[in-house]
PDB file of C-alpha atoms in Angstrom:
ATOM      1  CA  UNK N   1     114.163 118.193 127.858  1.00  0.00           C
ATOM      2  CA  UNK N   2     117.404 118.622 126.108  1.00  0.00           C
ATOM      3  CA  UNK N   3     119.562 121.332 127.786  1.00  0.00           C
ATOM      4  CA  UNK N   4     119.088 124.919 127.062  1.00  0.00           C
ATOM      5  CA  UNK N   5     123.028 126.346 126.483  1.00  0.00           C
ATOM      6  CA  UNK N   6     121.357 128.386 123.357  1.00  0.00           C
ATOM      7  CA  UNK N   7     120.691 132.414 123.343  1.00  0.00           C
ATOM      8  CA  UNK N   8     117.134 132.467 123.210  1.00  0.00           C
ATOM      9  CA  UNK N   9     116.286 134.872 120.379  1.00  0.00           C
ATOM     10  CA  UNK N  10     112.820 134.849 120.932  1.00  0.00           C
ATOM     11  CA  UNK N  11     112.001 138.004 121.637  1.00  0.00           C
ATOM     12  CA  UNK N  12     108.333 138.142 123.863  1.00  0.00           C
ATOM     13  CA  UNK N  13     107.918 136.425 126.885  1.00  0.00           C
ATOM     14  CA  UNK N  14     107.163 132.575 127.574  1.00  0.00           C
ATOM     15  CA  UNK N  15     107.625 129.700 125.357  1.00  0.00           C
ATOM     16  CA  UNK N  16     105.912 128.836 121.974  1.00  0.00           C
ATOM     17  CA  UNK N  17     103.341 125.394 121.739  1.00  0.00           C
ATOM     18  CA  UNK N  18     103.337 123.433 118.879  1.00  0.00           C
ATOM     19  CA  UNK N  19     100.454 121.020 118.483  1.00  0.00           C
ATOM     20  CA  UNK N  20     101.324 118.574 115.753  1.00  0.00           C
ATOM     21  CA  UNK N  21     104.172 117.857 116.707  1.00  0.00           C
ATOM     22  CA  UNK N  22     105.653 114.235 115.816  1.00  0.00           C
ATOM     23  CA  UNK N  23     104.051 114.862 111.843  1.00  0.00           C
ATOM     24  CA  UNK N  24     106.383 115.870 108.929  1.00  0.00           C
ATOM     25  CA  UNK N  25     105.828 119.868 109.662  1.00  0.00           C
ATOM     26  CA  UNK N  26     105.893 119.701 113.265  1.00  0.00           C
ATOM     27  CA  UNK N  27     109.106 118.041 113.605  1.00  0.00           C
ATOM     28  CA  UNK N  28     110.617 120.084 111.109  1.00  0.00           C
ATOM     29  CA  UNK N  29     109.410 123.636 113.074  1.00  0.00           C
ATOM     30  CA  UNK N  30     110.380 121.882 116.037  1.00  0.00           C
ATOM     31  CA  UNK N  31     113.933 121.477 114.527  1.00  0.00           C
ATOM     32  CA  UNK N  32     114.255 124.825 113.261  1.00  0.00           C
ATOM     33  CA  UNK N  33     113.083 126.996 116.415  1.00  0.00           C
ATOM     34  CA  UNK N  34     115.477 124.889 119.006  1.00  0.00           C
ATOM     35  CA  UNK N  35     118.763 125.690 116.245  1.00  0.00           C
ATOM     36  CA  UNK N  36     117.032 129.325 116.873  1.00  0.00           C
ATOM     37  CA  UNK N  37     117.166 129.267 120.263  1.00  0.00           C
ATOM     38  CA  UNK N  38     113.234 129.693 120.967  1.00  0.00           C
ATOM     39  CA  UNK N  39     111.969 128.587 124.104  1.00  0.00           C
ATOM     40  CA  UNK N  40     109.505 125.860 122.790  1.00  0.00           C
ATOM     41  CA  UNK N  41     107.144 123.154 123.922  1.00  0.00           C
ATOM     42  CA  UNK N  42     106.249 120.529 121.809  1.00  0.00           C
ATOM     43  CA  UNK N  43     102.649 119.564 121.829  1.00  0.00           C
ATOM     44  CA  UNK N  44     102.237 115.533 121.117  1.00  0.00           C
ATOM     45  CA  UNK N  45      99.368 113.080 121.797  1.00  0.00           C
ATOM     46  CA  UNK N  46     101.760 110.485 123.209  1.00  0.00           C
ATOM     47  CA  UNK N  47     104.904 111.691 125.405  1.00  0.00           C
ATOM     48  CA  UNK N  48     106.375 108.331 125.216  1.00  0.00           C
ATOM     49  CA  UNK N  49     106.237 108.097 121.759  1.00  0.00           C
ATOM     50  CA  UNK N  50     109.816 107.677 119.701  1.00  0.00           C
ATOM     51  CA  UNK N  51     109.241 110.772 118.204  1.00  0.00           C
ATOM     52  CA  UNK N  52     108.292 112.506 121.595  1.00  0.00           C
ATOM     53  CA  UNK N  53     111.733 111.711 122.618  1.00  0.00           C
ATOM     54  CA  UNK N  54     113.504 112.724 119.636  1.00  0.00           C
ATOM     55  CA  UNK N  55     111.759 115.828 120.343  1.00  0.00           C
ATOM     56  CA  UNK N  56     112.892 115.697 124.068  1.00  0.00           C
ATOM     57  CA  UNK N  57     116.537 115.394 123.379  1.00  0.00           C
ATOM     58  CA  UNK N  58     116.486 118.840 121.659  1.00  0.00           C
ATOM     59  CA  UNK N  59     117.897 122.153 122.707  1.00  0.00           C
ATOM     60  CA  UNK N  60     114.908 124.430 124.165  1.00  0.00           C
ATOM     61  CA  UNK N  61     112.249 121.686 123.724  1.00  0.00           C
ATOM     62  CA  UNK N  62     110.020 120.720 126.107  1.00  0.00           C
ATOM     63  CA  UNK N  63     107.555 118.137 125.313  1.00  0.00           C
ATOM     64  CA  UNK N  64     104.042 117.985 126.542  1.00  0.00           C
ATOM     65  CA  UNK N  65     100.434 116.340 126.224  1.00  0.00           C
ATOM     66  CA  UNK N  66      98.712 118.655 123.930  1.00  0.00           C
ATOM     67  CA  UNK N  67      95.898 116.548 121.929  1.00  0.00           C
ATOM     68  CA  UNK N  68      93.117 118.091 119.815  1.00  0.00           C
ATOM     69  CA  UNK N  69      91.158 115.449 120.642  1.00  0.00           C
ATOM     70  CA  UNK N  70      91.451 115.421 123.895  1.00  0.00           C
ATOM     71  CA  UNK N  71      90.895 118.921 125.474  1.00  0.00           C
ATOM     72  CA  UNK N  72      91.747 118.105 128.930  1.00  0.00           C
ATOM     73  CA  UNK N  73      95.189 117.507 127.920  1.00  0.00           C
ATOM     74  CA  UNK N  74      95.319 121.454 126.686  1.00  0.00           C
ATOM     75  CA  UNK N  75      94.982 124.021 129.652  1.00  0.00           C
ATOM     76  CA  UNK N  76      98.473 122.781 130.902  1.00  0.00           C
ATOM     77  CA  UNK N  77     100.000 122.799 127.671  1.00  0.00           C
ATOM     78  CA  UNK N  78      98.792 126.161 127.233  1.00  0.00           C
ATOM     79  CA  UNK N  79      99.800 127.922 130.202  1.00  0.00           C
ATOM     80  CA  UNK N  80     101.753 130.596 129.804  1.00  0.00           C
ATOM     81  CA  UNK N  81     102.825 130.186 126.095  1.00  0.00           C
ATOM     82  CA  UNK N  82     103.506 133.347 124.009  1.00  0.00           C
ATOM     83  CA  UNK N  83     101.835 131.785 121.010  1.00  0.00           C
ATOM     84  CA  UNK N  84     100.625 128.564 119.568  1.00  0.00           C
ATOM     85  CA  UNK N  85     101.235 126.716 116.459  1.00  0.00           C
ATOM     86  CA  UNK N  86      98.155 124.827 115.479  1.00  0.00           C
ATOM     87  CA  UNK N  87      98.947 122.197 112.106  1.00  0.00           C
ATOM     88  CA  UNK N  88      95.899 121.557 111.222  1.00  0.00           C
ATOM     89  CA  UNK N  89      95.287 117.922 111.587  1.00  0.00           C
ATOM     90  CA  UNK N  90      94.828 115.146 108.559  1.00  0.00           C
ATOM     91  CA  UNK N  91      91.586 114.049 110.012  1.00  0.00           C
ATOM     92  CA  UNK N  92      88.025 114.196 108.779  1.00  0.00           C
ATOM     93  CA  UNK N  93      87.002 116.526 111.622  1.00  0.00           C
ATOM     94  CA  UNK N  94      89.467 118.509 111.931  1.00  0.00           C
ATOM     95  CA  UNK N  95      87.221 121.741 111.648  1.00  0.00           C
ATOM     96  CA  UNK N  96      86.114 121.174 114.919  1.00  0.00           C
ATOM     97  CA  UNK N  97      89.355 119.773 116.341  1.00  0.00           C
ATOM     98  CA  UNK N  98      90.870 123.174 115.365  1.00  0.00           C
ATOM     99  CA  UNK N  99      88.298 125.276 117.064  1.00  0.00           C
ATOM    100  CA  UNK N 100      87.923 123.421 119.798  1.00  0.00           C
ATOM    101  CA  UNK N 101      92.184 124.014 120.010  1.00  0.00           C
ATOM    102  CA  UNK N 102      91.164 127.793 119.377  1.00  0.00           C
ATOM    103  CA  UNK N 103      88.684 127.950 121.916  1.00  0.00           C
ATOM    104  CA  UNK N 104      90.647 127.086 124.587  1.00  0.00           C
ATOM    105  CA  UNK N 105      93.863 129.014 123.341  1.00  0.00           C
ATOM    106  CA  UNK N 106      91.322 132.042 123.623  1.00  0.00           C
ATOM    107  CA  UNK N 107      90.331 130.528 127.336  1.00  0.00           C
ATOM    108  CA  UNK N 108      93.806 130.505 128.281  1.00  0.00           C
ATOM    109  CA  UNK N 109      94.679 134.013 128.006  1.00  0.00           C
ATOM    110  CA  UNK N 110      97.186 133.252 125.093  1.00  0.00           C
ATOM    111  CA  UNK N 111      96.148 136.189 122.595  1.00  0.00           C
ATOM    112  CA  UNK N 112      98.628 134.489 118.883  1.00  0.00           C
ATOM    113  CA  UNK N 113      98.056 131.614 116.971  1.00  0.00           C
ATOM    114  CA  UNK N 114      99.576 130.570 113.666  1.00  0.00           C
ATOM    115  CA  UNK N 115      97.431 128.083 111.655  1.00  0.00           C
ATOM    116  CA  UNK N 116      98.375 125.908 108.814  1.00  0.00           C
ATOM    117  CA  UNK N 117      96.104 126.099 106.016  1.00  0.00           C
ATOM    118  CA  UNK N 118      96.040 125.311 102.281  1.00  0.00           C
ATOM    119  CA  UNK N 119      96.360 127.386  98.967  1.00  0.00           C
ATOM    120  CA  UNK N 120      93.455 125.829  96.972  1.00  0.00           C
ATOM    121  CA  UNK N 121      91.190 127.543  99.359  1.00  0.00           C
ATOM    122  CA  UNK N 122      91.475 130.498  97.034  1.00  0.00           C
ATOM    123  CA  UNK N 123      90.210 128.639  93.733  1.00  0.00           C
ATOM    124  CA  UNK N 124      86.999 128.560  92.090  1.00  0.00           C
ATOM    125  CA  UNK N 125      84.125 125.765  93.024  1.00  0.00           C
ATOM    126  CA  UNK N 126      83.754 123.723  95.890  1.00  0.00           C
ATOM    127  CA  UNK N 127      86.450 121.115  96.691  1.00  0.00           C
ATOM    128  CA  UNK N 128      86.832 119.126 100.467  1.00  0.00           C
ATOM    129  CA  UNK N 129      89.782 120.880 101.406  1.00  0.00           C
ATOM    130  CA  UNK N 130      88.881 124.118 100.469  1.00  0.00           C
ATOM    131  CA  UNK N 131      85.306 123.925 102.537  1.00  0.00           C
ATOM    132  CA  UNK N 132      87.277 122.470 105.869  1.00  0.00           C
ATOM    133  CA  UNK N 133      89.845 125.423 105.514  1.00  0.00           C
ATOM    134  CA  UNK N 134      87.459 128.251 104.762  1.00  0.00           C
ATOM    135  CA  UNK N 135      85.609 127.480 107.834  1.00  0.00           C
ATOM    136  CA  UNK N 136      89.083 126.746 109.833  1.00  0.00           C
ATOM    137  CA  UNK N 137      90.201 130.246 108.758  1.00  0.00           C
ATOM    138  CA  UNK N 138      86.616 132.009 109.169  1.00  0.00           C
ATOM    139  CA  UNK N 139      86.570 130.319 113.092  1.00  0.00           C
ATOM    140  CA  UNK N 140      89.983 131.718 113.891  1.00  0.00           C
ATOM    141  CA  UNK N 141      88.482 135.292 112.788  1.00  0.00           C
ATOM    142  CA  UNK N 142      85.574 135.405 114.582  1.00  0.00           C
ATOM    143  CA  UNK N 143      88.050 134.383 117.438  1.00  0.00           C
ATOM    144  CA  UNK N 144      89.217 138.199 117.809  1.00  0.00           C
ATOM    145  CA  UNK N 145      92.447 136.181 118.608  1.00  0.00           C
ATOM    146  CA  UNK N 146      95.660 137.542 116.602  1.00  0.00           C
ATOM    147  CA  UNK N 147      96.207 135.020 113.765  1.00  0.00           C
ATOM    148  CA  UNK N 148      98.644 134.168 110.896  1.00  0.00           C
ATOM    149  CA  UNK N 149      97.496 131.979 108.418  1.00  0.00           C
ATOM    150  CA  UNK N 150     100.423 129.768 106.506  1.00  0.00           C
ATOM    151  CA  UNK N 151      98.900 128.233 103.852  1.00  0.00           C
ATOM    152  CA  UNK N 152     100.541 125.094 102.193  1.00  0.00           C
ATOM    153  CA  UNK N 153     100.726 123.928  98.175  1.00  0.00           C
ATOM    154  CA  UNK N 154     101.513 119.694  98.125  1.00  0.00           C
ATOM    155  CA  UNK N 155     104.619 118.840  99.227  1.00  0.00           C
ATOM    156  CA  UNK N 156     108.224 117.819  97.468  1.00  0.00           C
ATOM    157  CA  UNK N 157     108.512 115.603 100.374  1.00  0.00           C
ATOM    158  CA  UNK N 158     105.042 113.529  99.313  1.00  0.00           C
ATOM    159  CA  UNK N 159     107.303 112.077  96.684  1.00  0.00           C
ATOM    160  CA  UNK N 160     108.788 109.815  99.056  1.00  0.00           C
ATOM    161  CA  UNK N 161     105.432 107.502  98.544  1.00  0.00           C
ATOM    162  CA  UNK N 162     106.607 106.972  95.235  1.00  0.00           C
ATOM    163  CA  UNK N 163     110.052 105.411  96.345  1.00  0.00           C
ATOM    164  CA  UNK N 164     109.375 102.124  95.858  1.00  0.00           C
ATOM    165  CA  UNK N 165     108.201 102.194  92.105  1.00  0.00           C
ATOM    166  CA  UNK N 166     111.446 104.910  91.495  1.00  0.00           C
ATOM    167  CA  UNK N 167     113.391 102.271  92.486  1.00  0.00           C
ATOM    168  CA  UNK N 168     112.054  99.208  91.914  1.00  0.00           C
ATOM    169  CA  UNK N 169     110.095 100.260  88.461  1.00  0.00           C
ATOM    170  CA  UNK N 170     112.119 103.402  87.561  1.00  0.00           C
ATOM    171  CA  UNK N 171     108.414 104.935  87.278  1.00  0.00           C
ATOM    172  CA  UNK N 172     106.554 107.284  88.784  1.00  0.00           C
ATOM    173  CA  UNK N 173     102.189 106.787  88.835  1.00  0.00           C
ATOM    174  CA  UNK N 174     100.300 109.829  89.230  1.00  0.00           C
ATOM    175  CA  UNK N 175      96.745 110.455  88.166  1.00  0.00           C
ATOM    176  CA  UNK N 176      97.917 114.552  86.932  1.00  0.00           C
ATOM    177  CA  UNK N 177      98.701 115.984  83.086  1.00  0.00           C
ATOM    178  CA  UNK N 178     102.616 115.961  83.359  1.00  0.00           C
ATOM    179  CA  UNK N 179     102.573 118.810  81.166  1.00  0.00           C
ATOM    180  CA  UNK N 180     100.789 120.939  83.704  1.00  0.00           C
ATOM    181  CA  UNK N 181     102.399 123.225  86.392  1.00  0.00           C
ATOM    182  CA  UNK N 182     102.326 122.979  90.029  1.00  0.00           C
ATOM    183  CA  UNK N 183     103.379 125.042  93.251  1.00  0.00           C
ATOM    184  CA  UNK N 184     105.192 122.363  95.805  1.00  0.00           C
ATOM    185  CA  UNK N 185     106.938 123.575  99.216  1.00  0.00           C
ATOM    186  CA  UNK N 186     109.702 121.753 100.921  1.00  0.00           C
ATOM    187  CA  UNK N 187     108.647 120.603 104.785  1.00  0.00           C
ATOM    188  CA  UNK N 188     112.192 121.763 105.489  1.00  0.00           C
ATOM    189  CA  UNK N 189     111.104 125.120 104.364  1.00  0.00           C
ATOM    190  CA  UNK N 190     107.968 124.889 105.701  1.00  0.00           C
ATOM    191  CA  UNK N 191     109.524 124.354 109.282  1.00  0.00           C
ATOM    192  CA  UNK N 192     112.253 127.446 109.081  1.00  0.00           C
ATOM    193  CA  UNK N 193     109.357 129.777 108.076  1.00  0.00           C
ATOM    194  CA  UNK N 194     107.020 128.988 110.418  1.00  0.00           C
ATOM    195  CA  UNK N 195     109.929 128.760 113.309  1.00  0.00           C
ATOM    196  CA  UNK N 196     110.535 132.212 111.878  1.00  0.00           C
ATOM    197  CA  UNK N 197     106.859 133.561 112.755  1.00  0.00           C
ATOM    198  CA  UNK N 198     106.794 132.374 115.669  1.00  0.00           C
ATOM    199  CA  UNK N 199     109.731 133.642 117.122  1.00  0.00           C
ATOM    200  CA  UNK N 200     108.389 137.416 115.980  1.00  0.00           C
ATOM    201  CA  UNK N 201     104.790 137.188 115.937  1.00  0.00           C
ATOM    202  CA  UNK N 202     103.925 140.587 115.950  1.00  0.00           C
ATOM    203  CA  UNK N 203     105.508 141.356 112.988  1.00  0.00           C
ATOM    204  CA  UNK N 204     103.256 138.699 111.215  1.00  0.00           C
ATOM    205  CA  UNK N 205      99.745 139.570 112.777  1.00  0.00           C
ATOM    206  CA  UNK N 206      96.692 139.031 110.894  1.00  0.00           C
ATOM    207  CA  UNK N 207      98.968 138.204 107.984  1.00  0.00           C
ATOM    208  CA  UNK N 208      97.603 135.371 105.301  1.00  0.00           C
ATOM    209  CA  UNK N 209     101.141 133.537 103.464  1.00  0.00           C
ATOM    210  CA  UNK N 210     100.858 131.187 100.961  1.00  0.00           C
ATOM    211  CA  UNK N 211     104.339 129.483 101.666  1.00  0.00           C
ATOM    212  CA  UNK N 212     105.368 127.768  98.293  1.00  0.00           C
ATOM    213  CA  UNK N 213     108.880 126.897  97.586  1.00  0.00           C
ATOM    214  CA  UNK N 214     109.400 126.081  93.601  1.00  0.00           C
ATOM    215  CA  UNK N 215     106.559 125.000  90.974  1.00  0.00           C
ATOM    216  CA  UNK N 216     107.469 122.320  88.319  1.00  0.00           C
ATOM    217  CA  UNK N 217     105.220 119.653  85.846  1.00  0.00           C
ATOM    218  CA  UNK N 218     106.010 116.451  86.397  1.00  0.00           C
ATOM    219  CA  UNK N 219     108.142 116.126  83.186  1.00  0.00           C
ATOM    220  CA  UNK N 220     110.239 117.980  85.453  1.00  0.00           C
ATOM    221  CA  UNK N 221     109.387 115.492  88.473  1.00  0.00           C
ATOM    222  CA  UNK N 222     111.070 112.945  86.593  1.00  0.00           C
ATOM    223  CA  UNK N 223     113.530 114.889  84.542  1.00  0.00           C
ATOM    224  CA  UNK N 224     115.372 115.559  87.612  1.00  0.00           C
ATOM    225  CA  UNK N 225     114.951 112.205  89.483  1.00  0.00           C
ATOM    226  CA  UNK N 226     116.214 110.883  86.095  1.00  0.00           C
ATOM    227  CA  UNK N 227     119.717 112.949  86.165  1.00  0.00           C
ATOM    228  CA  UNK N 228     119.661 112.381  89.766  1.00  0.00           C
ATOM    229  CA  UNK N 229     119.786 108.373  90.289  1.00  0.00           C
ATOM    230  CA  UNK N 230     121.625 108.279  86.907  1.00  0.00           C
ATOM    231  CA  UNK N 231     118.811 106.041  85.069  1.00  0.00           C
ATOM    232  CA  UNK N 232     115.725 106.803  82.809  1.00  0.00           C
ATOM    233  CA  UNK N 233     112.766 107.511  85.466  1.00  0.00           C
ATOM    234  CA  UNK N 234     109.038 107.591  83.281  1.00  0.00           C
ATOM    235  CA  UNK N 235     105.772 109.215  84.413  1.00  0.00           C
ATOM    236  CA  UNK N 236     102.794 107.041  83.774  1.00  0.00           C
ATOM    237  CA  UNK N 237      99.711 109.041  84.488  1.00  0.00           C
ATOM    238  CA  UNK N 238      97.098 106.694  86.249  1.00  0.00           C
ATOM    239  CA  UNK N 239      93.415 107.106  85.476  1.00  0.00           C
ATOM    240  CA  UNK N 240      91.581 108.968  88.576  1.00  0.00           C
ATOM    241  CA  UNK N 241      89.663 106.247  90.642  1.00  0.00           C
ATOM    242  CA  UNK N 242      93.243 103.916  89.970  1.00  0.00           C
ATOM    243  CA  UNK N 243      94.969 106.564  91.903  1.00  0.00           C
ATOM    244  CA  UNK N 244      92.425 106.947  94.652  1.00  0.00           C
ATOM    245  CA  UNK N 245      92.563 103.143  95.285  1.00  0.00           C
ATOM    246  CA  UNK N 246      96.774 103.612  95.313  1.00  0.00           C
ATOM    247  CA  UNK N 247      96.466 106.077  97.537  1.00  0.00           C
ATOM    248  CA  UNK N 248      93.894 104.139  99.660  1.00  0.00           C
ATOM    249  CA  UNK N 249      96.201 101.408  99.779  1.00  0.00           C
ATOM    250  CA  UNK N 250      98.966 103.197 100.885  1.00  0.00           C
ATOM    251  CA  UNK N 251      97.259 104.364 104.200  1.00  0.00           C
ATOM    252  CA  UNK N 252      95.336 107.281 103.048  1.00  0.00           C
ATOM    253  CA  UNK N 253      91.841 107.472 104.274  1.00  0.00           C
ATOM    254  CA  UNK N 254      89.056 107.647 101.456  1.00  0.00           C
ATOM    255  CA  UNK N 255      87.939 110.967 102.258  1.00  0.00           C
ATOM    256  CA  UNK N 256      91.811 112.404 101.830  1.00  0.00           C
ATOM    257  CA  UNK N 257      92.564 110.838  98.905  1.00  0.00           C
ATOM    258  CA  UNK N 258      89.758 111.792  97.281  1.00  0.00           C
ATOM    259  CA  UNK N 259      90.861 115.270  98.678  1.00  0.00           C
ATOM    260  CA  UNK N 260      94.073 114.788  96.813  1.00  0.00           C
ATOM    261  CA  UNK N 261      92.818 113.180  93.354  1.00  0.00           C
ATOM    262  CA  UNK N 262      90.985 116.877  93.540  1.00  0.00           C
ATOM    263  CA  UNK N 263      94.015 118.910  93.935  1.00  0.00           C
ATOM    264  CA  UNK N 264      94.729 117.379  91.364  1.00  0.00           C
ATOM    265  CA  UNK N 265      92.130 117.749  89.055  1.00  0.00           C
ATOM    266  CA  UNK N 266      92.244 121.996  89.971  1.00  0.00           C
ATOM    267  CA  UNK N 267      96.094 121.287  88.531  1.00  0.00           C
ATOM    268  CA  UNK N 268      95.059 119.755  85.346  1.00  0.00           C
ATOM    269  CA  UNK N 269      92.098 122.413  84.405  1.00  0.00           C
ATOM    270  CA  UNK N 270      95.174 124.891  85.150  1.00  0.00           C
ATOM    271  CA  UNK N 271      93.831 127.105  88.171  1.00  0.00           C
ATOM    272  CA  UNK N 272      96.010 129.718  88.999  1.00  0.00           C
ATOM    273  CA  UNK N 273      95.671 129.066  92.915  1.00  0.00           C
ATOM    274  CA  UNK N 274      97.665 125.918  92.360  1.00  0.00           C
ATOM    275  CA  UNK N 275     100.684 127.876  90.570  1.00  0.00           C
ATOM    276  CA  UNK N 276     101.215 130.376  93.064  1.00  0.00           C
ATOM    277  CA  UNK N 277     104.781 132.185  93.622  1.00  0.00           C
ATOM    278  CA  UNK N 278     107.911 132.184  95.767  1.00  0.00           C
ATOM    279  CA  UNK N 279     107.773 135.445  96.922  1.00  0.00           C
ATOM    280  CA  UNK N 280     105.684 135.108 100.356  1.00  0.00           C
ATOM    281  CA  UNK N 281     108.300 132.409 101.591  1.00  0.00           C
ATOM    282  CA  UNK N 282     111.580 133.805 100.670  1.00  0.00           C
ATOM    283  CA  UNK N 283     110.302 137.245 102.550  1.00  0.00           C
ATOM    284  CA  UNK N 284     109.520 135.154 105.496  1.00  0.00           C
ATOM    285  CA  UNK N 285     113.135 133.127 105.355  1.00  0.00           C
ATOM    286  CA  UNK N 286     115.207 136.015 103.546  1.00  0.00           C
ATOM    287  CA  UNK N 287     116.496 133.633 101.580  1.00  0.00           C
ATOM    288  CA  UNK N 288     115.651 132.056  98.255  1.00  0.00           C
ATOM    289  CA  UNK N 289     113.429 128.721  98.502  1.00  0.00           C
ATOM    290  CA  UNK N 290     114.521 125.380  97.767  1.00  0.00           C
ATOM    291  CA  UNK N 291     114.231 124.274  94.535  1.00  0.00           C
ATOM    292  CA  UNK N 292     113.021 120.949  93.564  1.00  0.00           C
ATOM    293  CA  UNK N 293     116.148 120.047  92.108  1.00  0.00           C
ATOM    294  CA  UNK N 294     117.676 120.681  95.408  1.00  0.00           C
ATOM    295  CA  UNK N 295     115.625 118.783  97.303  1.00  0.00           C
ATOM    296  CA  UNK N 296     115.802 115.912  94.631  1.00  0.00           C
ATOM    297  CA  UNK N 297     119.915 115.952  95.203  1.00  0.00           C
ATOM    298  CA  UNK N 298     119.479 116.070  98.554  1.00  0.00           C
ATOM    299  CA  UNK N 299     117.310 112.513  98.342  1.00  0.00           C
ATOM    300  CA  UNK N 300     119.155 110.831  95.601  1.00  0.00           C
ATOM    301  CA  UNK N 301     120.900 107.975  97.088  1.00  0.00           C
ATOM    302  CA  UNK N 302     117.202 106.288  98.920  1.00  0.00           C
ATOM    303  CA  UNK N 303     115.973 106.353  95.245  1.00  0.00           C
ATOM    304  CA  UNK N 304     118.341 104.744  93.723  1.00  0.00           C
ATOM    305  CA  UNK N 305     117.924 100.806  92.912  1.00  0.00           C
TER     306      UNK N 305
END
């Protein structure tokens, strides 16, 4: 546990579980409560895990077993937590993962959770990830539980899988309309707002966010990786079952990236869940959000050949 010389500013008793902890958003909300000073425990499948550590060697953090899978490793997690941060896992079941996580927050005595879910769940027609996060969302009602839903546009940071063709091809591939408009959120921003629920739940209860930081085509994807490594980045817009097969072979189960290739598709037919605004996540930081421009300065130098 890394020592604890912060003011806690968390204001109701007991610490705050994360479970998720060691993926992109977890570490970053991890990050952002221990610079706040919130007592936290960090909910991982593997305590000896690198990331576990890195976790460990925080201010305020505590790390514990706290596996969706694995329910036995939750009563001890969850005892005596103020709330709990469920991010929704990228896996196949991970409807019932999450209410099986909800049931036994419920059975703990442990009366807020925060759940990550997904903007597209508002648009029209049937996609995958809007049927797993309707019925995520619906479970955590009927829980009687008091919830706050953050739900989540792409990310900038899932440019980072096109690194090696930035710098090794100066292109990017994606299977979207370049000319269309998307919402994006920084994970950076993603972590500071939800550290920032957590640490005053009350004041978010049974509140729905959609947490979205800028929205940009990607003419202005590569527009601003172009000024930003200081040569001529180009889109080339893959056809749809190409992309699924990238995104296969980059690690991405089937079932998500055919997930993906439809979040994509709702961009190109111009849905207006998938250009949603700023204004949810700059309440929630009381600041503006980060702009992809930022974000792209921020990355420059790994992108550049």
């Amino acid at each position: 546990m890394g020592c604890t010389n912060s003011t806690p500013t968390h204001p109701s008793k007991g610490p705050v579980l994360v479970i998720g902890s060691t993926g992109n958003v977890g570490m970053a909300t991890i990050q952002s409560l221990s610079a706040s000073g919130v007592p936290t425990r960090a909910g991982v499948r593997d305590v000896k895990s690198d990331k576990a550590i890195q976790l460990a060697a925080l201010d305020n953090v505590t790390v514990v077993a706290a596996d969706l899978g694995q329910p036995a490793t939750l009563p001890a997690a969850l005892d005596g937590v103020a709330a709990v941060y469920i991010i929704s896992p990228g896996a196949e079941d991970r409807v019932k993962l999450v209410a099986d996580g909800v049931a036994a927050v419920k059975k703990a005595g442990v009366k807020t959770v925060v759940i990550v879910s997904v903007t597209s769940i508002a648009t029209e027609g049937e996609t995958l990830f809007k049927k797993h996060f309707v019925e995520i969302e619906a479970n955590v009602k009927a829980s009687g539980l008091t919830y706050t839903f953050l739900r989540l546009p792409m990310f900038f940071d899932n440019q980072w899988a096109n690194q090696g063709s930035i710098k090794g091809q100066g292109k990017i591939y994606s299977p979207g309309d370049p000319t269309k408009p998307v919402s994006l959120v920084s994970v950076a921003d993603i972590g500071a707002a939800s550290a920032a629920v957590l640490a005053a739940p009350a004041a978010h209860a049974q509140k729905t966010y959609n947490l979205v930081s800028d929205t940009v085509t990607f003419n202005d994807i590569v527009a601003e990786f172009t000024k930003a490594v200081g040569r001529e980045i180009e889109y080339v817009q893959a056809p749809y079952p190409a992309a699924i097969e990238a995104m296969v072979g980059l690690g991405f189960p089937r079932w998500q990236a055919g997930g993906v290739a439809e979040l994509f598709e709702l961009v190109d037919a111009g849905r207006p869940t998938m250009t949603v605004g700023t204004a949810d996540l700059e309440k929630i930081l009381g600041r503006p959000p980060t702009t992809f421009s930022a974000w792209v300065g921020g990355v420059a130098a790994a992108f550049k050949a």
